[in-house]
Coordinates of C-alpha atoms and ligand atoms in Angstrom, one line a residue:
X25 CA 70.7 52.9 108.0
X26 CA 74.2 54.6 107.4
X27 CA 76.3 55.7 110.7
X28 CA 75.1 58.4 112.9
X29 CA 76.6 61.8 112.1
X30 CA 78.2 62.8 114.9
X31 CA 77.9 66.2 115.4
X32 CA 79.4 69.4 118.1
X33 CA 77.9 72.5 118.7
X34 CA 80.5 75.6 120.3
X35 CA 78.3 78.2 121.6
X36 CA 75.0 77.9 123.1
X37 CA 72.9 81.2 122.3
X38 CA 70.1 81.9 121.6
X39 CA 71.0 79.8 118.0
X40 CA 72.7 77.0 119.5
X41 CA 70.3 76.2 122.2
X42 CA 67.3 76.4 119.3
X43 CA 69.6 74.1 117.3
X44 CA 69.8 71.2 119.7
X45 CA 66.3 71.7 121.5
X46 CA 65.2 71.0 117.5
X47 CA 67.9 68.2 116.6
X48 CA 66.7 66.6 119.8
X49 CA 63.0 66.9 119.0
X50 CA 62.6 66.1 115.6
X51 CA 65.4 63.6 115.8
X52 CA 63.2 60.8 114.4
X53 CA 61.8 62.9 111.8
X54 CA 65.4 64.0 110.6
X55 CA 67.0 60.6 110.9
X56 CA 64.5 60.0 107.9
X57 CA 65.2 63.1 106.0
X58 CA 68.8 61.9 105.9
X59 CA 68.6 58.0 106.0
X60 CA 70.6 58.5 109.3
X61 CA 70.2 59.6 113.0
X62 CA 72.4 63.3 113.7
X63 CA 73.8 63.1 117.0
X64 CA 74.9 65.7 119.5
X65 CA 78.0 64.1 120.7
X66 CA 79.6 67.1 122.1
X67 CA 79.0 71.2 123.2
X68 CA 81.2 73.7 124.5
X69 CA 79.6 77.1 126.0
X70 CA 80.3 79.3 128.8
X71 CA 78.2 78.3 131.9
X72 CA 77.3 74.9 132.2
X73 CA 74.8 74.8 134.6
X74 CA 72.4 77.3 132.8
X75 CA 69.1 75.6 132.1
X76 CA 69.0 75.8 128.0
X77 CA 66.1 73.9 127.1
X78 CA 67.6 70.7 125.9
X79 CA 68.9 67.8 127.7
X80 CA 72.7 67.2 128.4
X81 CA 72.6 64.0 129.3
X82 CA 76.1 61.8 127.6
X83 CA 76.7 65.1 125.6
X84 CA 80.3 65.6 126.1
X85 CA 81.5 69.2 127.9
X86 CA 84.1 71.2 126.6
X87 CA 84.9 74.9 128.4
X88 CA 87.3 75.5 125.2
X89 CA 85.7 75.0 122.2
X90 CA 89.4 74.7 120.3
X91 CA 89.9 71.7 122.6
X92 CA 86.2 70.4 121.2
X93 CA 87.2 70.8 117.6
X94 CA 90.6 68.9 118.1
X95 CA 89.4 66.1 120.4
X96 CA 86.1 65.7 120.7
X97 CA 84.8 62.0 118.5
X98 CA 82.6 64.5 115.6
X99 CA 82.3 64.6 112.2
X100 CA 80.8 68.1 111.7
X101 CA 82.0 71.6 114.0
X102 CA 79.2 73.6 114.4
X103 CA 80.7 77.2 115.3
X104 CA 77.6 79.6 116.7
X105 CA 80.2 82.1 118.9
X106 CA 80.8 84.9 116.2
X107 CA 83.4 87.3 116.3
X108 CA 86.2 87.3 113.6
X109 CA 88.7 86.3 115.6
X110 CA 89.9 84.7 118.1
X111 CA 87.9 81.2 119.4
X112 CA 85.6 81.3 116.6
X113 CA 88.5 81.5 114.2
X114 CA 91.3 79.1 116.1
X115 CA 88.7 76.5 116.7
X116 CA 87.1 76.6 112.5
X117 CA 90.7 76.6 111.3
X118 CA 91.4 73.4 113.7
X119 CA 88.5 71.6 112.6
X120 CA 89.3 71.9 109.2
X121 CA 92.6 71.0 109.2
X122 CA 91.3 67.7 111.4
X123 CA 88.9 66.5 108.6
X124 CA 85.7 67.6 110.6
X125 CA 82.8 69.8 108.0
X126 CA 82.2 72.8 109.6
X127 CA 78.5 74.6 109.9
X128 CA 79.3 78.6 111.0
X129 CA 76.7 81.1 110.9
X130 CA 79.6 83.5 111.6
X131 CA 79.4 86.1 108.9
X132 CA 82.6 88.5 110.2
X133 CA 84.3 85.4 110.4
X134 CA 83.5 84.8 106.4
X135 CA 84.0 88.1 105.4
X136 CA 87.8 88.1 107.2
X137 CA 88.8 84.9 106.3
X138 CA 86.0 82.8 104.0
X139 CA 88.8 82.9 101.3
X140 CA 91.2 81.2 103.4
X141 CA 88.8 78.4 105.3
X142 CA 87.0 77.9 101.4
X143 CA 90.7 76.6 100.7
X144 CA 91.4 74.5 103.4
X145 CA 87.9 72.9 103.2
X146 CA 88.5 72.5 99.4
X147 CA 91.7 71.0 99.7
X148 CA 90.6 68.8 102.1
X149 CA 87.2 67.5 100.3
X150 CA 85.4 68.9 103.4
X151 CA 82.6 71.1 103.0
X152 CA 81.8 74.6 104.7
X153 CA 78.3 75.7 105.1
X154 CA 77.2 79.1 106.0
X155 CA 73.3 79.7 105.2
X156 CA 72.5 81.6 108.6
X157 CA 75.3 84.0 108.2
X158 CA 73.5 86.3 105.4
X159 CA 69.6 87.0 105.8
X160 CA 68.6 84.5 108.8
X161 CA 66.5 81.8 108.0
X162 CA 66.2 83.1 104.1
X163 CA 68.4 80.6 101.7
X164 CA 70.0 82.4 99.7
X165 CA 73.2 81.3 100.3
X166 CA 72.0 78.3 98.5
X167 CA 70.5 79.6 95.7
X168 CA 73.4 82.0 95.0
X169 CA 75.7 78.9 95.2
X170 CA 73.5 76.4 93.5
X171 CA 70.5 77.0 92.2
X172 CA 71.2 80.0 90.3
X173 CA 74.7 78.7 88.6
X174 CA 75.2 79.8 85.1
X175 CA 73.2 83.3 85.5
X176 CA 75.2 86.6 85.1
X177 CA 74.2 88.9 87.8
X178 CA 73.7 92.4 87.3
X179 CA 72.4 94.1 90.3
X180 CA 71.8 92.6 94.0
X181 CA 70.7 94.3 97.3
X182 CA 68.3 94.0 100.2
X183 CA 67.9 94.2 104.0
X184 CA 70.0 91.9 105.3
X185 CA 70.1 93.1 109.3
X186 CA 67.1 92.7 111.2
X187 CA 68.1 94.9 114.0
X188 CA 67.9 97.7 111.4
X189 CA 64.7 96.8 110.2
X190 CA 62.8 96.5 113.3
X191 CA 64.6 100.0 114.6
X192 CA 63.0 101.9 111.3
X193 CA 60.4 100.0 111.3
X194 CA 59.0 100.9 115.0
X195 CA 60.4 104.5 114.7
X196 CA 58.2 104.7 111.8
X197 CA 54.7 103.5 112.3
X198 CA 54.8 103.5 116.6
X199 CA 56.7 107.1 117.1
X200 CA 59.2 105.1 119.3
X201 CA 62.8 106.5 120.0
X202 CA 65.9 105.4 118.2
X203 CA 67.0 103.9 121.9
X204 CA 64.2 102.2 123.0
X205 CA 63.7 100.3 119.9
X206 CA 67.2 99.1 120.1
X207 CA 66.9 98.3 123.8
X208 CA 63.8 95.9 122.4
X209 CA 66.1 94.3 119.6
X210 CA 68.3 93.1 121.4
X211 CA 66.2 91.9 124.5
X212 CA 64.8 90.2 121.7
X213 CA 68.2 88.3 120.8
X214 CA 68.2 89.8 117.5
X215 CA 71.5 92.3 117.4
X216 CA 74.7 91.4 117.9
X217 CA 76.9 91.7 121.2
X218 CA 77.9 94.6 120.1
X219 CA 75.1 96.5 118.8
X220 CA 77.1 99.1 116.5
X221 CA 78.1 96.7 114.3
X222 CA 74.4 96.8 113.6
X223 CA 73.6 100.4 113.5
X224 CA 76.7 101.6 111.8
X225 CA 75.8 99.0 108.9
X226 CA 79.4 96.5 109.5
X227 CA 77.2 93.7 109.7
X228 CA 74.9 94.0 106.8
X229 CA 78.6 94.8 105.1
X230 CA 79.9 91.6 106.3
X231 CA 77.1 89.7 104.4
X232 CA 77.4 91.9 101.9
X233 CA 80.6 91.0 100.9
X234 CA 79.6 87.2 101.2
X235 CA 76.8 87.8 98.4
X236 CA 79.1 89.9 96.1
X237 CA 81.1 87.0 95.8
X238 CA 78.8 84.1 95.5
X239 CA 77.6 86.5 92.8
X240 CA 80.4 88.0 91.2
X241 CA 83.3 85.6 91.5
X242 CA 85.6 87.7 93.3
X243 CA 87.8 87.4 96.5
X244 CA 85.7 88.4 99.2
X245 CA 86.1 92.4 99.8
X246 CA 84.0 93.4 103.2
X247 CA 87.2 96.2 104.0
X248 CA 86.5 97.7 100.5
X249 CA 82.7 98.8 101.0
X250 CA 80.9 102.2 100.9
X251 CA 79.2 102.1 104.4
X252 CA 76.7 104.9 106.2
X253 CA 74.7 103.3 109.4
X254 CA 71.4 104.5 110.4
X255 CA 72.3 106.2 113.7
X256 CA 72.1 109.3 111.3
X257 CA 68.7 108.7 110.0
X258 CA 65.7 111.3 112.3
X259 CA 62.1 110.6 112.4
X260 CA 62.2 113.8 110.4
X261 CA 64.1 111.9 107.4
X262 CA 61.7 109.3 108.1
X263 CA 58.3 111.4 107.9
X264 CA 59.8 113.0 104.9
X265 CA 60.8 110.0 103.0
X266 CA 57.1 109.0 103.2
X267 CA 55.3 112.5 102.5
X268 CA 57.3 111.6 99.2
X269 CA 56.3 108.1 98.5
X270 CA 59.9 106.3 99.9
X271 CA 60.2 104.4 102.8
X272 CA 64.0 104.5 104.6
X273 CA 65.5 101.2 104.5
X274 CA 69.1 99.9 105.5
X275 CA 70.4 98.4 102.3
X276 CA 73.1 96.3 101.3
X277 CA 73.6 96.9 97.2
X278 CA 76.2 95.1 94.9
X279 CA 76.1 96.7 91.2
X280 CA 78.3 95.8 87.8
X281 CA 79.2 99.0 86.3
X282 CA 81.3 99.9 83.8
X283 CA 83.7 100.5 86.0
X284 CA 83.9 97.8 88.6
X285 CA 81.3 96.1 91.2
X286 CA 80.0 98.8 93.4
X287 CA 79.7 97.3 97.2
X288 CA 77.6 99.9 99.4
X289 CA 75.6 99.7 102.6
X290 CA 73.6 103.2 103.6
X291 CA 70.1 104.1 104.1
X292 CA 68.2 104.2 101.4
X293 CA 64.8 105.7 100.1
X294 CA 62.7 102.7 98.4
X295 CA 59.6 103.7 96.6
X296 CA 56.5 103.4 99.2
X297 CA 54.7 101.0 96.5
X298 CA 57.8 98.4 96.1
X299 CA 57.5 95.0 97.5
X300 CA 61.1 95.5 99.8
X301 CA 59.1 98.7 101.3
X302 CA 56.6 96.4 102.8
X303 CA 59.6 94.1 104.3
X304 CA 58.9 95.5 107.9
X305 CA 60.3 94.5 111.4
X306 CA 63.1 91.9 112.0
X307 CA 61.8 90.5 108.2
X308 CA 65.1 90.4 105.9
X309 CA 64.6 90.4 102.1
X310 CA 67.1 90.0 99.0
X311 CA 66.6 90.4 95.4
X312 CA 69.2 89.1 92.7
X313 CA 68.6 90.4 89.2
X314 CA 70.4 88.1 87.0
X315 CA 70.2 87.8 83.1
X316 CA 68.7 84.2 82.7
X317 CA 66.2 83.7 85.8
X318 CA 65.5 87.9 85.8
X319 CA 63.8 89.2 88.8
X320 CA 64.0 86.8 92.2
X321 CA 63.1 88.3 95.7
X322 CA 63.4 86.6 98.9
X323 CA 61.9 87.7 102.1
X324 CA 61.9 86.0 105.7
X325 CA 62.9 86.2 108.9
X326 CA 66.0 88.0 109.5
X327 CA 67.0 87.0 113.1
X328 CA 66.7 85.1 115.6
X329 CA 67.2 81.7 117.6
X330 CA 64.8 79.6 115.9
X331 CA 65.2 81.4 112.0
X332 CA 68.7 81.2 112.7
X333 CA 68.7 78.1 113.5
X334 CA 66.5 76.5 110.4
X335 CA 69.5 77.6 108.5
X336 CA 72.2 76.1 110.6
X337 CA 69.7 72.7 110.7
X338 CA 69.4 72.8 106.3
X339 CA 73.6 73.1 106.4
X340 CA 73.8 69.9 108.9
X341 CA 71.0 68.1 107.1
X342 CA 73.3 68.6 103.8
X343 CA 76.3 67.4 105.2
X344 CA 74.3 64.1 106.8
X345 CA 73.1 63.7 103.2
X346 CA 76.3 64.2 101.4
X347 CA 77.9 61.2 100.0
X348 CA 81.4 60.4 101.3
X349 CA 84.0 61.2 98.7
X350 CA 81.9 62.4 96.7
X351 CA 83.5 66.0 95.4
X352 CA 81.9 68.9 97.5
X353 CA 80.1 72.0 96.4
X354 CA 82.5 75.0 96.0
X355 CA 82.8 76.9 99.6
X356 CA 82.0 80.4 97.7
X357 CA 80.5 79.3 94.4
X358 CA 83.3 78.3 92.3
X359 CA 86.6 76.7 93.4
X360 CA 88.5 78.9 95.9
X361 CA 91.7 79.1 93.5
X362 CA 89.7 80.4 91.0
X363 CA 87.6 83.6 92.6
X364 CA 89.0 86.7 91.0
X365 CA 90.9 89.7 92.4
X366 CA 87.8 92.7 93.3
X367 CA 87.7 95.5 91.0
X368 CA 86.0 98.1 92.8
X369 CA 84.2 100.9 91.6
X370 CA 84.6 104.3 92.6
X371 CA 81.8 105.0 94.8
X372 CA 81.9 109.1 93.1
X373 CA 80.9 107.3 90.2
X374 CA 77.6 105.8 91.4
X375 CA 74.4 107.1 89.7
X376 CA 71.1 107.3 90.8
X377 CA 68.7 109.5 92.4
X378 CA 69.3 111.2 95.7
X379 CA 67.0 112.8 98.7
X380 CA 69.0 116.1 100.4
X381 CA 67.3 117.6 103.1
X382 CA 68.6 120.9 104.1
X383 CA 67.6 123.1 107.0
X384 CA 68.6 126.5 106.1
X385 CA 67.8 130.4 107.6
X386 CA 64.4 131.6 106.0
X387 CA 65.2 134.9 104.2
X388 CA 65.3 135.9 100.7
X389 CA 67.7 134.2 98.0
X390 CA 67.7 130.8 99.2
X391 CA 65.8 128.7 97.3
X392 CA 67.0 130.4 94.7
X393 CA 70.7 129.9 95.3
X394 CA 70.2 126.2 96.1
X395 CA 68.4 125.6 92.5
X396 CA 71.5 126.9 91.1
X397 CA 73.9 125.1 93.0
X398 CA 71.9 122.2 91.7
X399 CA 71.8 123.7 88.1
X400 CA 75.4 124.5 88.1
X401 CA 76.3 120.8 88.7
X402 CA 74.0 119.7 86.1
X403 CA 71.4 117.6 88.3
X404 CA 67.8 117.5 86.9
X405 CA 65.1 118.0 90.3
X406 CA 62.3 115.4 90.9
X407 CA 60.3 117.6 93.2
X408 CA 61.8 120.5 95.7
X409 CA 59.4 121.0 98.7
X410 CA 60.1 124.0 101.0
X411 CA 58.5 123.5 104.6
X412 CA 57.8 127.1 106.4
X413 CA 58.4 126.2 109.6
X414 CA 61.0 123.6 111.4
X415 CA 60.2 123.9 114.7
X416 CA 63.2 122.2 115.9
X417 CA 65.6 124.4 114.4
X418 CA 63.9 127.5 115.7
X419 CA 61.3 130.3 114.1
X420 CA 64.0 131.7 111.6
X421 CA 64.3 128.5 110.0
X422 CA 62.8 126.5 107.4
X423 CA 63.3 122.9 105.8
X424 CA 64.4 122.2 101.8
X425 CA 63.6 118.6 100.7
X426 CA 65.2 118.2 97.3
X427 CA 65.0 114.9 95.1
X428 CA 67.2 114.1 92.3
X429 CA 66.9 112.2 88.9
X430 CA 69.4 110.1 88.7
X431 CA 72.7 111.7 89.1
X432 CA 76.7 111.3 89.7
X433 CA 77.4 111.1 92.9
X434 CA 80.4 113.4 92.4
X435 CA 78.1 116.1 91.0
X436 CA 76.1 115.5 94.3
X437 CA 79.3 115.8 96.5
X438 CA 80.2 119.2 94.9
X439 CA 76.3 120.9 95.0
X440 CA 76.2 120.0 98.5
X441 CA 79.9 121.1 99.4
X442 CA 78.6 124.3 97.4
X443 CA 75.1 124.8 99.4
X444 CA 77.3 124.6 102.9
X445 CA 79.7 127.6 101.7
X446 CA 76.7 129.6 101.2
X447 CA 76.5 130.5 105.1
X448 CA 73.0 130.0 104.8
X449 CA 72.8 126.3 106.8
X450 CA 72.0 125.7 109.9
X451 CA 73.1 121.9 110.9
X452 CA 74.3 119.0 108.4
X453 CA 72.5 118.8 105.1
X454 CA 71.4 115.2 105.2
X455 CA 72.1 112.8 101.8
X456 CA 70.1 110.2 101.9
X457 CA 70.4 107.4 98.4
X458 CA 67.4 106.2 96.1
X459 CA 67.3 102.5 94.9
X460 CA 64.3 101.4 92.5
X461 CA 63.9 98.0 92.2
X462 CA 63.4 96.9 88.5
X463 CA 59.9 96.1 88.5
X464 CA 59.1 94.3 92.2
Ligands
HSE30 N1 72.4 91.1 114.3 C1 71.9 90.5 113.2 C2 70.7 91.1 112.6 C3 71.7 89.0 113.5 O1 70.1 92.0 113.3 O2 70.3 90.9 111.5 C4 71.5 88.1 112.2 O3 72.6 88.1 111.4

């Protein structure tokens, strides 16, 4: 049997304490996977002394896990900190530059700086795996980077943040509040340490940004992205969406146009009958339309110590089954050097359908002027539904649900600036974004 791979782990989570309680267990069965044992020669984490569920014992300590990835005797860095900056990024940088492979499920990191570290592991023949930063324990870094090589993609998008999910999801069919259900996710280990960058959509945009370029071929691009969170979204919007046959999800969408590749996260109204309506709770899901496979959707788990960590486990089983020398598989899908400047379309330009709810004063005119405004901007109505009373908003007023055809953006941007110089509103209108998948 080859040498032991000799590996570190910085940051002891809920990911990297799943990680070693598996390597540990199942070392046997993974020293037969690869044709060699995997070793945990070294960890670095804040508190030593907390009880994680694996054993210790001749792992070497490190406080400072920069200090690991220049000293410690490893072959691969695992970094499972996060954060774009900082420890997670010193230490990766000084791994890399020492020769180790490096295992991040660190998606801000990627999104900063993937262009960067691609280059210094490509120059150095080193490779840099990343499953668990996009869509948990779903491979789809993978596929994007290998199995689907040769395809021209046309459209992808799905749910990539499972804090999201589970909020909608349990605001939906249990009544709960916005708060509570986020209290839950995170007891749950599944949002991040700073639980905006979940609700105000950064994080799906981070992995995002990942996808569009394993896709597209372009420089990664996560400060150049249409982004709307969900803190927005009412169990109002919710009960509405459904009354109409869509179901609110927090998507991630990447789209060739004519004019560029559109990058957007927002909520977004998926038909009730499509498979990525079903995708409930912590449950991610992407689907890549590309011109030689077609259709392809992935769904699994989202989040999470142990999903998390089947991903970080496939990129160390890779790396222990590599061949040394051997030319490495392109950090982001084609040589570094080579990935394109991102030509980004102009979000005005986007078409498709739309949901606008309005809350307006109930007297006589109303509907009538809204139908123009619509008219006036040439957008074509799938249904208007008029509620008589919204209790919420008082006796005097009443709710306007309008659904587009698909439409310009822009023209959508000037009906609605239109409708609010009526006087007639009372609160926000809310714009909410329809996706239809092809056929799933
Ligand atoms: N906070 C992230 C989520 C963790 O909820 O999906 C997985 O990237």
């Amino acid at each position: 049997m080859a040498d032991a791979l000799k590996i570190g782990i910085a940051g002891l989570g809920t990911v990297g304490a799943s990680l070693a309680r598996i390597l540990q267990t199942r070392a046997n069965a993974l020293a037969v996977s690869c044709g060699r044992a995997i070793t945990i020669q070294a960890v670095s984490a804040r508190a030593k002394g907390k009880d994680r569920g694996f054993d210790l014992t001749g792992i070497a300590w490190y406080d400072d896990p920069v200090e690991m990835a220049e000293k410690a005797d490893i072959d691969v860095f695992i970094e499972l900190m996060g954060g774009a900056e900082g420890a997670a990024a010193v230490s990766v940088r000084a791994a890399l530059k020492r020769g180790l492979h490096v295992v991040t499920a660190n998606k801000a990191l990627l999104a900063a700086h993937g262009v960067e570290l691609a280059k210094l592991a490509e120059e150095k023949g080193l490779l840099l795996n990343y499953e668990a930063a996009v869509a948990g324990g779903i491979p789809v870094i993978k596929t994007l980077r290998e199995s689907l090589t040769g395809n021209h993609f046309s459209r992808l998008y799905g749910i990539m943040n499972g804090t999201c999910n589970y909020i909608l999801t349990r605001m939906e069919k249990e009544g709960l509040s916005f708060a509570d259900c986020l209290k839950e996710a995170q007891r749950l280990g599944y949002a991040e340490a700073d639980p905006t960058f979940d609700i105000e959509g950064n994080d799906t945009a981070h992995k995002l940004s990942i996808l569009t370029t394993l896709a597209f071929g372009n420089q990664i691009a996560a400060d150049q992205i249409y982004l709307e969170g969900i803190s927005n979204i009412s169990i109002d919007d919710i009960h509405a969406a459904r009354d109409l046959g869509y179901r609110i999800k927090l998507l991630g969408v990447a789209q060739k146009t004519a004019t560029g590749i559109e990058q957007r996260v927002h909520p977004t109204m998926v038909p009730l009958d499509s498979v990525i309506a079903q995708v409930d709770g912590v449950t991610n899901a992407v689907a890549i339309e590309s011109d030689i496979l077609g259709e392809l959707l992935m769904v699994g788990p989202g989040a999470g110590g142990n999903a998390t960590a089947s991903a970080v486990l496939g990129d160390v089983t890779d790396i222990a089954k590599s061949r040394p020398g051997a030319q490495q598989v392109p950090v982001l899908g084609r040589p570094a050097h080579l990935l394109e400047p991102y030509a980004q379309a102009e979000m005005t330009r986007h078409e498709g359908g739309y949901f606008i709810r309005l809350t307006v004063v109930d007297r006589t005119g109303v509907f009538a002027s809204i139908a123009t405004q619509m008219a006036n901007n040439n957008i074509s109505l799938e249904s208007i539904v008029q509620h008589s009373k919204t209790p919420a908003a008082g006796d005097q007023a009443k709710t306007i649900i309008l659904v587009t055809h698909a439409t310009m953006e822009s023209a959508v941007r000037t009906a609605v600036a239109a409708i609010k110089g009526e006087g007639y509103l009372l609160g926000e209108p809310q714009v909410i974004r329809i996706e239809r998948p092809k056929t799933v």
